[in-house]
mmCIF file of C-alpha atoms in Angstrom:
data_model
loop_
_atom_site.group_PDB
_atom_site.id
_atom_site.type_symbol
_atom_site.label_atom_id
_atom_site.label_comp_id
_atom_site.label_asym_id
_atom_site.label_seq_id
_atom_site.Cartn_x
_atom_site.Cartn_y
_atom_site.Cartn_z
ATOM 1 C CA UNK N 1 16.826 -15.347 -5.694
ATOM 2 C CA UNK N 2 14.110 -14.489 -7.275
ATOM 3 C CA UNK N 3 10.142 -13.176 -6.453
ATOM 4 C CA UNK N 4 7.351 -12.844 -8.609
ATOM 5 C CA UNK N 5 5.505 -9.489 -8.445
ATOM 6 C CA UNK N 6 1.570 -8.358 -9.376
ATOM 7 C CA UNK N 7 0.988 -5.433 -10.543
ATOM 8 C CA UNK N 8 3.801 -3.820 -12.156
ATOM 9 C CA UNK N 9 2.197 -1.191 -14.357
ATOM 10 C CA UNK N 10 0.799 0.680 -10.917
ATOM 11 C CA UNK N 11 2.204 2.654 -7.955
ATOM 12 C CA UNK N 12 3.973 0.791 -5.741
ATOM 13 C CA UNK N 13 5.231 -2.702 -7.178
ATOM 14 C CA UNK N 14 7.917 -0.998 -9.239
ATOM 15 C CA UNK N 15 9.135 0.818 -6.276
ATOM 16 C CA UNK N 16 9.358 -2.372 -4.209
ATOM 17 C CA UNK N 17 11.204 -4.213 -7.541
ATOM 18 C CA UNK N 18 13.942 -1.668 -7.394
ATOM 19 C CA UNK N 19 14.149 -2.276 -3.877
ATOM 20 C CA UNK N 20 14.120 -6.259 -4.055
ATOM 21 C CA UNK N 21 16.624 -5.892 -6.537
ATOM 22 C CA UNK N 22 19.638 -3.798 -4.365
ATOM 23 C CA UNK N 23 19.000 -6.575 -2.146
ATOM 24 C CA UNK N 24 19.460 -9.177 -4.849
ATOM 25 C CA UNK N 25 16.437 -10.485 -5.427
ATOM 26 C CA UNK N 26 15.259 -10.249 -9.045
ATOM 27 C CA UNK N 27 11.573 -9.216 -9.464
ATOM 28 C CA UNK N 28 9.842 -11.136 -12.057
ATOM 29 C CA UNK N 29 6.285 -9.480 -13.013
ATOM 30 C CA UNK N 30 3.334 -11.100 -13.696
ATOM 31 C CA UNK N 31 2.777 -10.148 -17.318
ATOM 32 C CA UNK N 32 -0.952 -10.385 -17.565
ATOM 33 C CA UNK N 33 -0.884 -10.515 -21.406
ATOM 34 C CA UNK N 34 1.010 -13.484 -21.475
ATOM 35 C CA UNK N 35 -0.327 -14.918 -18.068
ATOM 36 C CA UNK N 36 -3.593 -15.938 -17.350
ATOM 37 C CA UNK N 37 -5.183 -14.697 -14.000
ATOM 38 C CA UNK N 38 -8.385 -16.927 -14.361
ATOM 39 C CA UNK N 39 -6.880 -20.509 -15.384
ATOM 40 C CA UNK N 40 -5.614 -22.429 -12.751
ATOM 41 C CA UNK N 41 -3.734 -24.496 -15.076
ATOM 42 C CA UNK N 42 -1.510 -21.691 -16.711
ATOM 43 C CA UNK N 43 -0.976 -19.887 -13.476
ATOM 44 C CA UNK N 44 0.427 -23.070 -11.841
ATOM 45 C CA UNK N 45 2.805 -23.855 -15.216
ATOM 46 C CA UNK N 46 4.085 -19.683 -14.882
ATOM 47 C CA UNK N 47 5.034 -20.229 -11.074
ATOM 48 C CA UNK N 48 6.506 -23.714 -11.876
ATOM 49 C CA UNK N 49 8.683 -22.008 -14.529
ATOM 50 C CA UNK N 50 9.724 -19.437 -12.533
ATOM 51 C CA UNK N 51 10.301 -20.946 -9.187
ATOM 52 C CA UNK N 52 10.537 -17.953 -7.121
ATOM 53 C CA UNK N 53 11.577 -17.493 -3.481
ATOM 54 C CA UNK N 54 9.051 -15.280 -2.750
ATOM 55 C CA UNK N 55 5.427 -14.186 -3.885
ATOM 56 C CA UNK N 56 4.153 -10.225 -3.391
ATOM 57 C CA UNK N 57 0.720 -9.911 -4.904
ATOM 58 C CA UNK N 58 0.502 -6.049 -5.204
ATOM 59 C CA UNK N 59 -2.207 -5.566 -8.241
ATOM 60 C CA UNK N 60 -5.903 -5.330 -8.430
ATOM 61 C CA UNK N 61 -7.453 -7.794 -9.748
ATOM 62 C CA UNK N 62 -10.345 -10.457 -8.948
ATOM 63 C CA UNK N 63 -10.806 -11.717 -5.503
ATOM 64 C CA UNK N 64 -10.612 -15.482 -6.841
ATOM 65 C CA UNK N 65 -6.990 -14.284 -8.493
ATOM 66 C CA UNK N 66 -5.914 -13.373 -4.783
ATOM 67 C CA UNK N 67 -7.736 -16.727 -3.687
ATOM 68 C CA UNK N 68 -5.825 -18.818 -6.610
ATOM 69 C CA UNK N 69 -2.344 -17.400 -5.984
ATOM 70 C CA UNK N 70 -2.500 -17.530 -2.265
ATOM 71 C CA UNK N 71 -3.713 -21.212 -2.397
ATOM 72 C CA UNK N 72 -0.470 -22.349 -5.042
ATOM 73 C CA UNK N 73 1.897 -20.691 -2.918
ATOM 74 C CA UNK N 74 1.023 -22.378 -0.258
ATOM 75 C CA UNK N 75 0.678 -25.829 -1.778
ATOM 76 C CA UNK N 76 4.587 -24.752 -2.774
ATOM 77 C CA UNK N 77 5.790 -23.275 0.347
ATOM 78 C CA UNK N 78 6.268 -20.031 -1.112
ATOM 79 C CA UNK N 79 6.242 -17.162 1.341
ATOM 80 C CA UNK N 80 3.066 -15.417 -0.174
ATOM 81 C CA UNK N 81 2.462 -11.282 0.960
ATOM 82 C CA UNK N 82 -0.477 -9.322 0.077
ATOM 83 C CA UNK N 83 -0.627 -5.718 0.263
ATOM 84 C CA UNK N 84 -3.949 -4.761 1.639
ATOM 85 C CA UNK N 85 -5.448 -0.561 2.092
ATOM 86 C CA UNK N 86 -6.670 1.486 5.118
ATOM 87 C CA UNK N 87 -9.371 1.518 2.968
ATOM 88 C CA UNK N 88 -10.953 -1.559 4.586
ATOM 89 C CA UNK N 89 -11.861 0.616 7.833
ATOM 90 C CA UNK N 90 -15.016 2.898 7.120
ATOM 91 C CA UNK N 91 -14.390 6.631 8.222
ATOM 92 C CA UNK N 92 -16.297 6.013 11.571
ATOM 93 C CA UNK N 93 -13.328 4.057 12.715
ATOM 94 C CA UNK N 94 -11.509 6.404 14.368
ATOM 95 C CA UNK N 95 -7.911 5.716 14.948
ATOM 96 C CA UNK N 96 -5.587 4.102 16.638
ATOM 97 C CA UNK N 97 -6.485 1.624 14.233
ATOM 98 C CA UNK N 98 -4.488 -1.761 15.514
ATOM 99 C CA UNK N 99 -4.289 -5.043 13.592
ATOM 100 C CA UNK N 100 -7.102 -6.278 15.769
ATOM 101 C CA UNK N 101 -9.600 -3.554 14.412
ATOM 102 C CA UNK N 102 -12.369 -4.970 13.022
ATOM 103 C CA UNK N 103 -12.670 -4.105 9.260
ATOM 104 C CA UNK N 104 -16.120 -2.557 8.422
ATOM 105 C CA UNK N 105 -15.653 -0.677 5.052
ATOM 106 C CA UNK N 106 -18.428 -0.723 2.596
ATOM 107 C CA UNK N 107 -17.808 0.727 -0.624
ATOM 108 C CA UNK N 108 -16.344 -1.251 -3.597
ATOM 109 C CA UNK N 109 -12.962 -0.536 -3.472
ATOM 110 C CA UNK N 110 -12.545 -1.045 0.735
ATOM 111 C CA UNK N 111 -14.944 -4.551 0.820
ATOM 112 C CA UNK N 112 -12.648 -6.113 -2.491
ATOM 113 C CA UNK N 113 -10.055 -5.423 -0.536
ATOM 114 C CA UNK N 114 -11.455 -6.891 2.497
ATOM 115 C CA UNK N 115 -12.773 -9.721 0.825
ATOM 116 C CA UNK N 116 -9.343 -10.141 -0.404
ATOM 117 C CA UNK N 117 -7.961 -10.726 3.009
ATOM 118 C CA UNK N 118 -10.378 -13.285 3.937
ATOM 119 C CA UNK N 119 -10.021 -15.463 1.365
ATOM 120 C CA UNK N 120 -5.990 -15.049 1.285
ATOM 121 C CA UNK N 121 -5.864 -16.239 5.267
ATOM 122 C CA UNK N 122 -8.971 -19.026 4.596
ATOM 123 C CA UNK N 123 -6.272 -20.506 1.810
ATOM 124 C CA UNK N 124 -2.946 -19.786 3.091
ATOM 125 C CA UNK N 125 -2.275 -19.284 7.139
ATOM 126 C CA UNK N 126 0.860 -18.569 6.638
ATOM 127 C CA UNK N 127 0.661 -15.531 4.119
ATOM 128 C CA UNK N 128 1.635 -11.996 5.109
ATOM 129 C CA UNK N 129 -1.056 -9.542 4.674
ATOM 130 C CA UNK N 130 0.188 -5.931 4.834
ATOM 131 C CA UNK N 131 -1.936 -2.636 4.942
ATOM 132 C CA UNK N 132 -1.025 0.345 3.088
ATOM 133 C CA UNK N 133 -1.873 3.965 3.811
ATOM 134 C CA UNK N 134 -2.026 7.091 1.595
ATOM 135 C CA UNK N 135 1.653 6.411 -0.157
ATOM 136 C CA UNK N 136 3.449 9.716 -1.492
ATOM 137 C CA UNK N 137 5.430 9.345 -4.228
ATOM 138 C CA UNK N 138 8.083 11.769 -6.137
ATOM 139 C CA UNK N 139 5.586 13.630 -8.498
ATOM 140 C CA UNK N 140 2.185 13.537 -10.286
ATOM 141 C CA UNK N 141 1.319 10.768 -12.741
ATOM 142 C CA UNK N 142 0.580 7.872 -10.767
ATOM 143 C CA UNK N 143 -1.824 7.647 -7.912
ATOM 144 C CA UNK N 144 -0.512 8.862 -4.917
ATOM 145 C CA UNK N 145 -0.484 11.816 -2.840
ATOM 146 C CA UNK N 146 1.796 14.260 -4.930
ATOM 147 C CA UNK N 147 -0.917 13.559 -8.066
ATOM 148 C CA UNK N 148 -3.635 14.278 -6.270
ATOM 149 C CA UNK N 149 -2.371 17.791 -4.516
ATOM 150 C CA UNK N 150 -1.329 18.286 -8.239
ATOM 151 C CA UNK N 151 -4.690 17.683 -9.713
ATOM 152 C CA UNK N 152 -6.687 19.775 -6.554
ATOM 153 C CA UNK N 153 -4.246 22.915 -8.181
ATOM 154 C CA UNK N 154 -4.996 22.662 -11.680
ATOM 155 C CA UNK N 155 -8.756 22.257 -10.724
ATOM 156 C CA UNK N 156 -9.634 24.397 -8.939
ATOM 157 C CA UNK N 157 -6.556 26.997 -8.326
ATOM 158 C CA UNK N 158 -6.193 25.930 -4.567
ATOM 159 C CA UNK N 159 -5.737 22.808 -2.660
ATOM 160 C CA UNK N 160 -8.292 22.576 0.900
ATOM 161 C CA UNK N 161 -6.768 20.388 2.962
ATOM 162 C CA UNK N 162 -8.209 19.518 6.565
ATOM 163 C CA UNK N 163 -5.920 20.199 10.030
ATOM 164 C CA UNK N 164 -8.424 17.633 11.621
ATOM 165 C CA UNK N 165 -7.653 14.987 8.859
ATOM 166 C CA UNK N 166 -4.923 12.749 10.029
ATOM 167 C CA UNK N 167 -3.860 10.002 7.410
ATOM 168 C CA UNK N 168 -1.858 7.001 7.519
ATOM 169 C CA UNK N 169 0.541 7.918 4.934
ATOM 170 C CA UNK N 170 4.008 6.856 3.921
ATOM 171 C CA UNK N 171 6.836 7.526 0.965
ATOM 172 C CA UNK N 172 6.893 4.954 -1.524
ATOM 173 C CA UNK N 173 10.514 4.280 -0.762
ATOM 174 C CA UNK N 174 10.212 3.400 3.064
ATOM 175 C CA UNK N 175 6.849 1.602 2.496
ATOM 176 C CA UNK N 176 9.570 -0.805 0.356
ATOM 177 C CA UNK N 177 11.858 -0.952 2.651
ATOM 178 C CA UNK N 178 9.256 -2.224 5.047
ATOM 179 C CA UNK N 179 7.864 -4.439 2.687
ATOM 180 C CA UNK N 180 11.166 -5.865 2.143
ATOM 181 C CA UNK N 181 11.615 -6.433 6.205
ATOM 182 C CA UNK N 182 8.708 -8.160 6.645
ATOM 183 C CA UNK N 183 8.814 -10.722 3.775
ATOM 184 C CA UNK N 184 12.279 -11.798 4.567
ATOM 185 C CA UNK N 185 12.193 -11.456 8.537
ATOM 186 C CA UNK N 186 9.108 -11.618 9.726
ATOM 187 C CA UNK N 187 6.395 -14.305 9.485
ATOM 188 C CA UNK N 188 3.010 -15.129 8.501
ATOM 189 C CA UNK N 189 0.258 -12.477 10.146
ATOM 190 C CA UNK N 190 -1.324 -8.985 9.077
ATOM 191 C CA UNK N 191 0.836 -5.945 9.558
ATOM 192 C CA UNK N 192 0.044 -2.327 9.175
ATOM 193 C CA UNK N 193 2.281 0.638 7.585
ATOM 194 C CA UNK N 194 1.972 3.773 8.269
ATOM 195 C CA UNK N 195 4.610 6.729 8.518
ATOM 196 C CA UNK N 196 2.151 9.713 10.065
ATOM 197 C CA UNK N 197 2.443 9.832 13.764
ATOM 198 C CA UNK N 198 0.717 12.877 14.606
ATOM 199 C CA UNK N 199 0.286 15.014 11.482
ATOM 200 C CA UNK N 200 -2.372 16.428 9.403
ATOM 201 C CA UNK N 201 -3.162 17.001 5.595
ATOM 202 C CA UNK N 202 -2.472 20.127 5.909
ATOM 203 C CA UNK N 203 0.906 20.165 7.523
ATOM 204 C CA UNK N 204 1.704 17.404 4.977
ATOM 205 C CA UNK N 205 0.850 19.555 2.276
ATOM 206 C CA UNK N 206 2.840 22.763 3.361
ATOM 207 C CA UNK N 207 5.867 19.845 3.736
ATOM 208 C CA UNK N 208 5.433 18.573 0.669
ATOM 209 C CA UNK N 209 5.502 22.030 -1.449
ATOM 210 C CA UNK N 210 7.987 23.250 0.881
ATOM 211 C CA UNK N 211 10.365 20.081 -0.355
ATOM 212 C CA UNK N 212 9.540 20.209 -4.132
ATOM 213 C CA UNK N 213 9.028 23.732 -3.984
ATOM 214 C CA UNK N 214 5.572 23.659 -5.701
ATOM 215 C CA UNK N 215 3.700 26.739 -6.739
ATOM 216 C CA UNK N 216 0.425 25.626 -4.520
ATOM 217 C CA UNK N 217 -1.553 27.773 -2.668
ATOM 218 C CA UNK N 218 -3.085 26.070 0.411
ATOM 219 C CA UNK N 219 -5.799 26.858 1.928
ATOM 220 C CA UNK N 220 -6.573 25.647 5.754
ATOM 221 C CA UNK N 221 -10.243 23.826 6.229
ATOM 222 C CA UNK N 222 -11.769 22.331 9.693
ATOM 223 C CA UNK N 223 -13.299 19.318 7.501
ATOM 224 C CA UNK N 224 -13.381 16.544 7.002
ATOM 225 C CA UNK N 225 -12.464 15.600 10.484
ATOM 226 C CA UNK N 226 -11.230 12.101 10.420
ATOM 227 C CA UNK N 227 -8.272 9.548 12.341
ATOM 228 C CA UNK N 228 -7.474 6.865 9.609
ATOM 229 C CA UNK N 229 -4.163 6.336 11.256
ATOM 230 C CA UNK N 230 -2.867 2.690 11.498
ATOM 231 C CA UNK N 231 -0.599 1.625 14.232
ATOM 232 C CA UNK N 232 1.222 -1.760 14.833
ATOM 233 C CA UNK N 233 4.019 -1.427 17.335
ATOM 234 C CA UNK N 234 5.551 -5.541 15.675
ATOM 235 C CA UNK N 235 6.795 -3.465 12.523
ATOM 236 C CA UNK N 236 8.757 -0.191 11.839
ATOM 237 C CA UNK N 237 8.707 2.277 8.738
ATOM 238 C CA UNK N 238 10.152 5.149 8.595
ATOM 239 C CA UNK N 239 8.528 8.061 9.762
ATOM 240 C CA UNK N 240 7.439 11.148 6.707
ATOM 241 C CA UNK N 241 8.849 13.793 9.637
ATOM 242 C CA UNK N 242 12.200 12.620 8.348
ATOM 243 C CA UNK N 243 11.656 13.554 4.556
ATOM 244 C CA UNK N 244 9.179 16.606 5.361
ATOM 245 C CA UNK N 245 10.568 20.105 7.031
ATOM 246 C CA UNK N 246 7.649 19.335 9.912
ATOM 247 C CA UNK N 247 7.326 21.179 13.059
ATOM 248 C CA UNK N 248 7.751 19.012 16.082
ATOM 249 C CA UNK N 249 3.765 18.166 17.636
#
């Protein structure tokens, strides 16, 4: 079997590869040198090469890209899943945030991604849409949690992090694991990840440089004070209390 995979140079696509891959399914990337994202023509004669099993657009790119890809795979009756962001709720939505929330973010990166969404379910009713929170990954370098406590250290010689600021977070690994569940058992719909139950950035960050025992100093702060937590009772992921030393709330 085999699935063809967007963005392969960022975060989390080559995470979800490796997983595809213990499960047999060979991740094929979208090589953007090689592969047009604008002409229809050449995008249809990659897919048609390739035949996958499964679609999993994961990289940034143009909304009409989205549009384009969602549209073939349905025309082929590929399963088709989109990771979308938390980002697409504004920070006046206060969580609970359920599937049914009405996204209302405004800035450029949360309205592509909405924008995204809408034209993905306008072309293709049957694609997965999944939304991704905060994801943590092993170490600095890429963008995810770990390089950005990394960055607030060599900055400014502390990392501030909120105990009113409650993310939706999860580790790279489980946020594959999920993604793998739902594009091989579940069906067409949007779906939300998140791995943060009832923690805040603070107690994330004393886990975190507790379990890679980092040489941060963190320093307690009372803002911002935001809920961006997702919920969606239909899927599962596991939760970070199982990879963090976090006390029980």
């Amino acid at each position: 079997m085999k699935a063809i995979i967007t963005g392969m140079n960022g975060t989390v696509a080559p995470v979800v590869a490796d997983t595809l891959q213990r499960h047999g399914i060979e991740g094929v990337a979208w090589d953007r040198e090689r592969v047009s994202t604008t002409n229809e023509e050449e995008m249809r004669r990659f897919i048609d090469s390739i035949r996958p099993d499964y679609f999993l657009h994961i990289g940034m790119g143009a909304v009409e890209w989205a549009e384009t890809l969602a549209r073939l795979c349905a025309e082929k009756n590929i399963p088709f899943l989109f990771t979308s962001t938390v980002s697409i709720f504004s920070d006046d939505v206060t969580g609970p945030i359920t599937p049914d929330t009405s996204p209302d973010a405004e800035d450029d990166y949360g309205r592509y991604k909405r924008d995204c969404e809408r034209a993905i379910v306008r072309v293709n009713p049957g694609a997965q849409i999944v939304r991704l929170g905060w994801q943590i990954g092993e170490e600095a370098g890429s963008n995810n949690m770990m390089d950005y406590f990394t960055n607030e250290m060599k900055q400014r010689g502390v990392i501030q992090a909120s105990e009113h600021w409650y993310p939706s977070c999860s580790f790279l690994p489980d946020t594959a694991d999920a993604l793998f569940e739902i594009l091989t058992k579940r069906g067409p719909g949007i779906y939300q990840l998140n791995g943060n139950a009832n923690y805040s950035l603070y107690d994330i960050a004393v886990g975190l440089k507790e379990l890679h025992d980092a040489d941060w100093q963190i320093e307690s702060t009372d803002e911002p004070k935001r809920d961006n937590r997702m919920i969606d009772s239909s899927v599962s992921i596991r939760p970070i209390s199982k990879r963090l030393n976090l006390q029980t709330k």
